[in-house]
Short mmCIF file of C-alpha atoms in Angstrom, two decimals:
data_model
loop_
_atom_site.label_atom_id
_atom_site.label_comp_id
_atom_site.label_asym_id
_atom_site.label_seq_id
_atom_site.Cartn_x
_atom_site.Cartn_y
_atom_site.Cartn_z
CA UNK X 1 -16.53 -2.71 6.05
CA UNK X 2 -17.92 -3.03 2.26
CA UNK X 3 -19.04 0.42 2.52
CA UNK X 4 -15.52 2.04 3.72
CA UNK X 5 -13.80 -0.23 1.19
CA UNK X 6 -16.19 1.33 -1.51
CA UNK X 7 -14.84 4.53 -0.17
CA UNK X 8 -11.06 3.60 -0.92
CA UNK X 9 -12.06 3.13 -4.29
CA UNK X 10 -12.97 -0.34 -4.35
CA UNK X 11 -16.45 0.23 -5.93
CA UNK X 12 -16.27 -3.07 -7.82
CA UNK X 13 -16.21 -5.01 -4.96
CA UNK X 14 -19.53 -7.00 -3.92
CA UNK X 15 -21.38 -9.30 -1.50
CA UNK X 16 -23.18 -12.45 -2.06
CA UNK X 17 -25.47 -13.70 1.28
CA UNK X 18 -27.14 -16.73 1.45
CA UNK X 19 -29.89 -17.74 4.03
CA UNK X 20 -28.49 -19.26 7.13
CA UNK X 21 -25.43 -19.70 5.41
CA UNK X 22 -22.41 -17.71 4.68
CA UNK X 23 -21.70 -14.05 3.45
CA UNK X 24 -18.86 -13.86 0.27
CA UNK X 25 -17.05 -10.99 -1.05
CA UNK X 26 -15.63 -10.28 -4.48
CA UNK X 27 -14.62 -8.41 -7.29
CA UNK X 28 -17.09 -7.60 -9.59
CA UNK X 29 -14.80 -9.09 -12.63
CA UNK X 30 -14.21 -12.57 -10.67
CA UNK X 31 -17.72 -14.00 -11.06
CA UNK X 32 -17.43 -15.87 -14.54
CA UNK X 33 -20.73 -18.26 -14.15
CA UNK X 34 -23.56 -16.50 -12.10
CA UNK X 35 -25.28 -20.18 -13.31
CA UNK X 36 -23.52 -22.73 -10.70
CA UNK X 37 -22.31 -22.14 -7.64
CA UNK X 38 -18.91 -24.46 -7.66
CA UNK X 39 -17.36 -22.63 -10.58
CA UNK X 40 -18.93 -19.09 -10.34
CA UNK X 41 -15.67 -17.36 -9.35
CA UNK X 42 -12.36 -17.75 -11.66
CA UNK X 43 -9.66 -18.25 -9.36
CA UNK X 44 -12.54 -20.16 -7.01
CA UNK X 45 -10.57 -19.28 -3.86
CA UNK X 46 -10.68 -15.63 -4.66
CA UNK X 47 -13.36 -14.41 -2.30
CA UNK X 48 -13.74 -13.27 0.97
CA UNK X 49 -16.11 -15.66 3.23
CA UNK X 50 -18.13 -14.87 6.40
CA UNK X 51 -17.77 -17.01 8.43
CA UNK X 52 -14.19 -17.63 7.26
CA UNK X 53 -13.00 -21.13 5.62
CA UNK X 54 -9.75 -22.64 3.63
CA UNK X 55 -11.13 -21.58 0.86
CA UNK X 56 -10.08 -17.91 1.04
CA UNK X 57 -7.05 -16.90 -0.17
CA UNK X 58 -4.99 -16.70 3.27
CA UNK X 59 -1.88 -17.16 4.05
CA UNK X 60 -2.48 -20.61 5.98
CA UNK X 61 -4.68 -20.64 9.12
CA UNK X 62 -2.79 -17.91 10.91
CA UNK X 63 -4.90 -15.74 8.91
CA UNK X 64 -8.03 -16.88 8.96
CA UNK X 65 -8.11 -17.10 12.66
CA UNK X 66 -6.88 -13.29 12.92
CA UNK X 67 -9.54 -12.14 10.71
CA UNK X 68 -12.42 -14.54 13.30
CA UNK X 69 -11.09 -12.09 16.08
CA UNK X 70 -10.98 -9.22 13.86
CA UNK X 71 -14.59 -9.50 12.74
CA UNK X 72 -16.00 -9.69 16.39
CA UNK X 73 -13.39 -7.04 18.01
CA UNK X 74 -14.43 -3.59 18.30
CA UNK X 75 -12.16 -2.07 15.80
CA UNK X 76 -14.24 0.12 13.33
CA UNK X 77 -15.79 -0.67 9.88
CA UNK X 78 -12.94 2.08 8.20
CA UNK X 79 -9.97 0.52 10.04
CA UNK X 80 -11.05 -2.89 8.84
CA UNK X 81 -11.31 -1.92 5.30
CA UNK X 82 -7.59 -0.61 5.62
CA UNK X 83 -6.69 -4.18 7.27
CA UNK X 84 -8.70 -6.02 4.54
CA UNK X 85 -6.65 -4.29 1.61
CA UNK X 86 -3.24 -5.46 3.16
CA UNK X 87 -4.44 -9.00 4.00
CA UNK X 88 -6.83 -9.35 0.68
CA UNK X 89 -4.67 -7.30 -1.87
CA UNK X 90 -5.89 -10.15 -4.67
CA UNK X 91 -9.49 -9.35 -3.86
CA UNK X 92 -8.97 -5.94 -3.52
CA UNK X 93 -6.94 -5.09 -6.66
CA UNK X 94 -9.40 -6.39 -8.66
CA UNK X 95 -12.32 -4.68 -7.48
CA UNK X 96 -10.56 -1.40 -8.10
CA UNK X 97 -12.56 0.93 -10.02
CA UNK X 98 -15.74 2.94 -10.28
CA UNK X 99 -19.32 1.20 -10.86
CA UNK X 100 -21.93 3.86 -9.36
CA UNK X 101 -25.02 1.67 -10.00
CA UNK X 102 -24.01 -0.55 -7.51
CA UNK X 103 -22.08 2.30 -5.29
CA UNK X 104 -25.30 3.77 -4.83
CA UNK X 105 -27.41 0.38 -4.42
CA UNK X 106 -24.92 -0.27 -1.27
CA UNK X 107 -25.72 2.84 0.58
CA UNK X 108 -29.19 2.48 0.23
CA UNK X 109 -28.38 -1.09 2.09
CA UNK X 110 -25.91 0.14 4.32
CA UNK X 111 -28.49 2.33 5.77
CA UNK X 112 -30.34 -0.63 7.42
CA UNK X 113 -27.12 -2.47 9.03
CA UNK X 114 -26.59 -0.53 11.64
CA UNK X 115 -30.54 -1.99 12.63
CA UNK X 116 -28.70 -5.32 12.56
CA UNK X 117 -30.73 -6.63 9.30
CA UNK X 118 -28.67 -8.90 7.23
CA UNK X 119 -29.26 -8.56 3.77
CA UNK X 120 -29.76 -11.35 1.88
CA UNK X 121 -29.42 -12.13 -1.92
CA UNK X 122 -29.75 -16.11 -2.46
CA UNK X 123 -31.95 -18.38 -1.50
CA UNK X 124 -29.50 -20.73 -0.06
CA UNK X 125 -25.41 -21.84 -0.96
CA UNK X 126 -26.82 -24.68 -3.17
CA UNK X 127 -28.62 -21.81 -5.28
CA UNK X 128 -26.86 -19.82 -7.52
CA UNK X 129 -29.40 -17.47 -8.89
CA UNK X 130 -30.21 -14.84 -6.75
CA UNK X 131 -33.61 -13.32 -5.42
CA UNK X 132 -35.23 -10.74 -7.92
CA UNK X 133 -35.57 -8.92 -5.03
CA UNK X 134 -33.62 -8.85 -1.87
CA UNK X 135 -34.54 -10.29 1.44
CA UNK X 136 -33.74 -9.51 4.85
CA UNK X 137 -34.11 -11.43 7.98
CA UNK X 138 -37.24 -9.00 8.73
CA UNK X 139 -40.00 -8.85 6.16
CA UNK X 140 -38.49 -5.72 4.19
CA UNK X 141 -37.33 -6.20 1.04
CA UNK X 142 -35.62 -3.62 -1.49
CA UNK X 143 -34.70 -4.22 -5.25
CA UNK X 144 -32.04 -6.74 -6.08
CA UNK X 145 -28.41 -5.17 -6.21
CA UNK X 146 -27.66 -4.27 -10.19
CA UNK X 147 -25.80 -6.59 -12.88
CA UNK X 148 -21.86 -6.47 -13.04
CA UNK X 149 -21.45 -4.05 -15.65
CA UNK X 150 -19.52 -4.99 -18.72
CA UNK X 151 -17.06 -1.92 -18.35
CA UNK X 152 -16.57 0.81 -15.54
CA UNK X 153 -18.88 3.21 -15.48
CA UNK X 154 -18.28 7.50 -14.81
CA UNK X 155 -17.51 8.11 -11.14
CA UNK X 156 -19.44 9.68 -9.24
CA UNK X 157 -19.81 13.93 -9.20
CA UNK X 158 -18.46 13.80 -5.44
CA UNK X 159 -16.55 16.76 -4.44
CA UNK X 160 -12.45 16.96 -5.10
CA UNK X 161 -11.06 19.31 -3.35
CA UNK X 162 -9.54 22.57 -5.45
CA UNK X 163 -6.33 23.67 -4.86
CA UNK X 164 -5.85 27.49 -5.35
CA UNK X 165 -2.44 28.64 -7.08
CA UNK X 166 -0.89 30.21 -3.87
CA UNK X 167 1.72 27.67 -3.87
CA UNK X 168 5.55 28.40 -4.69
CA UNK X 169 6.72 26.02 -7.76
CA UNK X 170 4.87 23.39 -10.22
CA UNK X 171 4.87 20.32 -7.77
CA UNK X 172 2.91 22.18 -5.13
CA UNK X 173 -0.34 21.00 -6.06
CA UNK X 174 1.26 17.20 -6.76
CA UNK X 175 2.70 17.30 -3.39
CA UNK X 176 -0.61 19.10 -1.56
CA UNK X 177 -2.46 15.99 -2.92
CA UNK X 178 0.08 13.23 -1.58
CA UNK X 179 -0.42 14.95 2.24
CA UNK X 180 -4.32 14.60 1.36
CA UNK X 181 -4.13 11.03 0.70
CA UNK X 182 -2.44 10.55 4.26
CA UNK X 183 -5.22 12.48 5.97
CA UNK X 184 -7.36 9.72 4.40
CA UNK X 185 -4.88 7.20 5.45
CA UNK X 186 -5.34 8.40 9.06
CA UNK X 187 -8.90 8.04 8.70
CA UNK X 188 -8.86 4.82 8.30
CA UNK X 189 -6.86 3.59 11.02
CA UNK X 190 -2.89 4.36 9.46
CA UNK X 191 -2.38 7.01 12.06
CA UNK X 192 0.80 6.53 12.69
CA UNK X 193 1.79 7.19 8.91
CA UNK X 194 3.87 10.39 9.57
CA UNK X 195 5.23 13.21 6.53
CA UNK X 196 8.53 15.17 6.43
CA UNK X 197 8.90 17.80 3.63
CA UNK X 198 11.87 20.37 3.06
CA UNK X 199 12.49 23.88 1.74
CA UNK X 200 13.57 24.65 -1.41
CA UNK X 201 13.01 21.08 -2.43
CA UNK X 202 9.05 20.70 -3.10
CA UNK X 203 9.20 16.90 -2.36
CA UNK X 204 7.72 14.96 0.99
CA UNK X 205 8.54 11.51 2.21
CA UNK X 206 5.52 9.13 4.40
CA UNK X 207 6.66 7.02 6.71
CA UNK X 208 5.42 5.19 9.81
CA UNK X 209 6.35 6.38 13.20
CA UNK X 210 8.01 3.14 13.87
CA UNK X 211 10.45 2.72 11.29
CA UNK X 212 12.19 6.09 12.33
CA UNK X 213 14.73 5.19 14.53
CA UNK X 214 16.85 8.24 14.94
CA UNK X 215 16.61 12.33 14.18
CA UNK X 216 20.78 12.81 14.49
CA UNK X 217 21.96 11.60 11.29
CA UNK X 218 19.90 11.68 8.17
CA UNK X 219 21.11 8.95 6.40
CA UNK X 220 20.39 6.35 9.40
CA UNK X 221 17.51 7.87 10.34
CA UNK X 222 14.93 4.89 8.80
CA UNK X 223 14.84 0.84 9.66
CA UNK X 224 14.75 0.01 6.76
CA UNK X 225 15.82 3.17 4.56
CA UNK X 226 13.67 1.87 1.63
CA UNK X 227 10.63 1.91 3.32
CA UNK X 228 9.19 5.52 2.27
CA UNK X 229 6.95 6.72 0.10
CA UNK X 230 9.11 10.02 -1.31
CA UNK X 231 7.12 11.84 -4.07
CA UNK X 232 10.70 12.30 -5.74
CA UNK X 233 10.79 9.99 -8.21
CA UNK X 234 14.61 10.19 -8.65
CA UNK X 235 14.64 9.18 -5.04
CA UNK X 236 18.10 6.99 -4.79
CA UNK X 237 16.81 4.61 -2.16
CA UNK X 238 14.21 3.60 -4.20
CA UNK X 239 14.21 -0.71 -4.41
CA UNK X 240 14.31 -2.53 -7.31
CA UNK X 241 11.20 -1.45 -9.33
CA UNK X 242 10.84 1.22 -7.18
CA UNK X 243 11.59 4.01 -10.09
CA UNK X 244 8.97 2.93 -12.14
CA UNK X 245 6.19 2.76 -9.71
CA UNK X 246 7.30 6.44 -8.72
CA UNK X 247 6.76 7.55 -12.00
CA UNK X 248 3.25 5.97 -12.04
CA UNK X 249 2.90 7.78 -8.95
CA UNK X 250 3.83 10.85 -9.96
CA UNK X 251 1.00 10.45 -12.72
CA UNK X 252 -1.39 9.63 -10.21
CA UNK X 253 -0.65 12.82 -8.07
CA UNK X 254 -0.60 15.47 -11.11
CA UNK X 255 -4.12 13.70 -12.51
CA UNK X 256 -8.01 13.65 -11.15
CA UNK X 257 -7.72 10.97 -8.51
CA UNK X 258 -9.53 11.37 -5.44
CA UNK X 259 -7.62 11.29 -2.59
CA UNK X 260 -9.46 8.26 -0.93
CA UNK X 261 -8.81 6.46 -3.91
CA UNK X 262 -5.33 7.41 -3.81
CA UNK X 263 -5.46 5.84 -0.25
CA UNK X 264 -6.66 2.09 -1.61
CA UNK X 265 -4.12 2.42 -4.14
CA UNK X 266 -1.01 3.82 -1.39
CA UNK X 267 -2.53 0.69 0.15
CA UNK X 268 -1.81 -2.03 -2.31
CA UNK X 269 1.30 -0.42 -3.74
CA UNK X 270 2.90 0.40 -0.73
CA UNK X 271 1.59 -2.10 1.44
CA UNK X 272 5.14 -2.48 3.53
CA UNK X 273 4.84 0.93 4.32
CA UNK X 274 1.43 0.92 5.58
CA UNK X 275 1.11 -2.18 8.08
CA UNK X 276 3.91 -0.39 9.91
CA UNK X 277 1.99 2.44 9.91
CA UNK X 278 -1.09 0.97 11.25
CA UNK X 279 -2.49 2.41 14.84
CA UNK X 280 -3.43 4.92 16.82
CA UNK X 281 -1.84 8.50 17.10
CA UNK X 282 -4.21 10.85 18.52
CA UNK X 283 -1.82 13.83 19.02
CA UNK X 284 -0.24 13.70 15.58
CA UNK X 285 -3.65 13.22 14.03
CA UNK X 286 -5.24 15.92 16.19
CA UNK X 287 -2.17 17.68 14.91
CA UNK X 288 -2.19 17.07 11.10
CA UNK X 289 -5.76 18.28 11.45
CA UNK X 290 -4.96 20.93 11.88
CA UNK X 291 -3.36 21.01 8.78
CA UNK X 292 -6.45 20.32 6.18
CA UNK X 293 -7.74 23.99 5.66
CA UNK X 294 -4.45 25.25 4.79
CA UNK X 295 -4.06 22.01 2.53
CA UNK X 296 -7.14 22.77 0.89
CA UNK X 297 -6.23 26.18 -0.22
CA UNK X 298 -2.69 24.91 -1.47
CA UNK X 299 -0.02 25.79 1.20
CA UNK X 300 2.30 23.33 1.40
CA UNK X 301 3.55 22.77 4.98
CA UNK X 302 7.57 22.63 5.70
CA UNK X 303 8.57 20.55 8.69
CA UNK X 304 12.82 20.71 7.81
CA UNK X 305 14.44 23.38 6.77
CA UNK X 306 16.73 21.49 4.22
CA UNK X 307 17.11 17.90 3.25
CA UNK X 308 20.23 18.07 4.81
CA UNK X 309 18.38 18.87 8.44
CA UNK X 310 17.63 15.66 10.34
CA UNK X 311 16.02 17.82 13.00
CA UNK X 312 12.47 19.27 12.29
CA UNK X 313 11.59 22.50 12.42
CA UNK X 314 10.00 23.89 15.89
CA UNK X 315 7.39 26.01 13.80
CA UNK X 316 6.10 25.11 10.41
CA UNK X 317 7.49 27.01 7.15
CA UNK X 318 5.07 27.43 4.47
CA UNK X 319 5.86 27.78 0.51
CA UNK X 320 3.30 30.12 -0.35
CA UNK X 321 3.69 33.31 -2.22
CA UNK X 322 0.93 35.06 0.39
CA UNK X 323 0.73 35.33 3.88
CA UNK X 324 1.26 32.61 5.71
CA UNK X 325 -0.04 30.86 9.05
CA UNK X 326 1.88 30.55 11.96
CA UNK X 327 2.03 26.22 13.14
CA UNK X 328 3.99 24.36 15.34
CA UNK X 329 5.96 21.61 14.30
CA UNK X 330 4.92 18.20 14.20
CA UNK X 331 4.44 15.91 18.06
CA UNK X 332 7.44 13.65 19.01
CA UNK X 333 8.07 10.47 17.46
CA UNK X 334 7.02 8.07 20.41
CA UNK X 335 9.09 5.40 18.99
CA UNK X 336 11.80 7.17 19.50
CA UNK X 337 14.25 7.01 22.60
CA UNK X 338 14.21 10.20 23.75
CA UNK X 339 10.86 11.74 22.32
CA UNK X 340 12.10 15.31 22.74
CA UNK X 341 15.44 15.48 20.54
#
């Protein structure tokens, strides 16, 4: 699950494992004393313990008890990591950021645990200097992880997808990058996150499946009508706050952000949104598969005709001053009452 959240951005989050003990994990800028174990981590209760206790930052029992079931069910490490930032958004917020050294220690770790090797960096929970180098409950070792660097340091060179200027209008490329962030979203476990976008308009709203309740009437369409994601940042249903963080937004979608780390971030920001959207949807994921190489050369994909259409469009449109592909529209809502209006 470390390794996913890493993924999502969360680089600055770590583990600490002691022998026959527990497993802890936390953001990078959290551990204050590395000398003594009772006062290592400022707030203390700001970790993430395996096996769980009160001391995590749950919301009462309830929690920790869902995450015991969690952590032995057979839900996958990505889907987790998606879970963890919704339950842990403390924890997760802070470890937010690049720090390669240790990016790159992990993976060379996280290619033994599938073996079932637990790695282990203290001695014990009464010991709060770790082992110079790290022990496993075989007799490999490999060199201890890296210090917590004193600022972040350069991402990585990983590949960001280019968009090509085919599109139709300046927010193409903004809005191309929000529908890449939900096919990361998907990936780990949000499949039933859905998009809309109109013509002439250049904007798309995210929702989950389950909060549309109706395609007849656009203005009742949503339970509750705040709970989008709309990459118009003059949006009017927008909450209270709501205008600023679209402007962030906004930022965020014209700049450099990977669209994995955009997912972590849609994650904590939009956290409502995302719970709801939490599950399986194989044939609108098979579907908005479909979708990625004609997102990766810039089309932008038009499922109503006009904001003023509550019904979706039978075949896709495309804004695109080229040829363009012929797509069918989007699956049915299943959460709606009759799937085929």
């Amino acid at each position: 699950m470390l390794n996913e959240l890493h993924r999502l951005g969360f680089e600055r989050l770590r583990f600490t494992s002691f022998e026959r003990d527990r497993l802890h994990i936390y953001a990078a800028g959290d551990e204050a004393d590395a000398s003594a174990t009772d006062e290592r981590f400022i707030p203390a209760p700001r970790t993430f313990s395996v096996p769980l206790s009160e001391r995590e930052p749950t919301n009462g029992l309830h929690l920790k008890d869902h995450w015991e079931r969690l952590l032995v069910s057979d839900l996958r490490p990505n889907h987790l990591a998606g879970l963890f930032v919704l339950d842990y958004p403390d924890i997760a917020r802070h470890g937010f950021g690049p720090d390669l050294p240790y990016r790159e220690w992990f993976r060379a770790v996280a290619a033994h645990l599938p073996h079932h090797l637990l790695p282990i960096t203290h001695p014990a929970n009464s010991f709060a200097k770790p082992y110079e180098d790290l022990k496993w409950e075989s007799n490999s070792a490999t060199k201890a992880p890296p210090l917590v660097p004193a600022a972040p340091t350069p991402t990585d060179n990983e590949e960001v997808p280019v968009l090509t200027r085919r599109q139709n209008g300046r927010n193409a490329v903004f809005t191309v990058r929000a529908l890449l962030m939900l096919d990361e979203l998907h990936r780990f476990g949000f499949e039933q996150l859905r998009f809309e976008s109109y013509g002439g308009h250049g904007f798309i709203h995210i929702f989950a499946a389950r909060d549309e309740v109706s395609t007849e009437c656009l203005d009742a369409r949503f339970t509750p009508a705040v709970r989008r994601f709309s990459t118009l940042q003059d949006y009017e249903d927008l909450p209270v706050g709501g205008h600023a963080r679209a402007q962030a937004w906004a930022q965020l979608l014209h700049g450099t952000v990977k669209p994995n780390h955009l997912a972590g971030l849609f994650l904590l920001d939009y956290a409502d949104v995302a719970r709801s959207g939490f599950g399986a949807d194989e044939p609108y994921r098979h579907w908005f598969r479909g979708l990625r190489p004609f997102l990766h050369s810039g089309l932008l994909p038009i499922t109503h005709a006009h904001f003023s259409h509550a019904q979706p469009l039978r075949e896709l449109s495309w804004e695109s001053l080229g040829a363009v592909p012929s797509f069918s529209g989007p699956p049915p809502n299943p959460y709606l009452t009759d799937p085929t209006a």
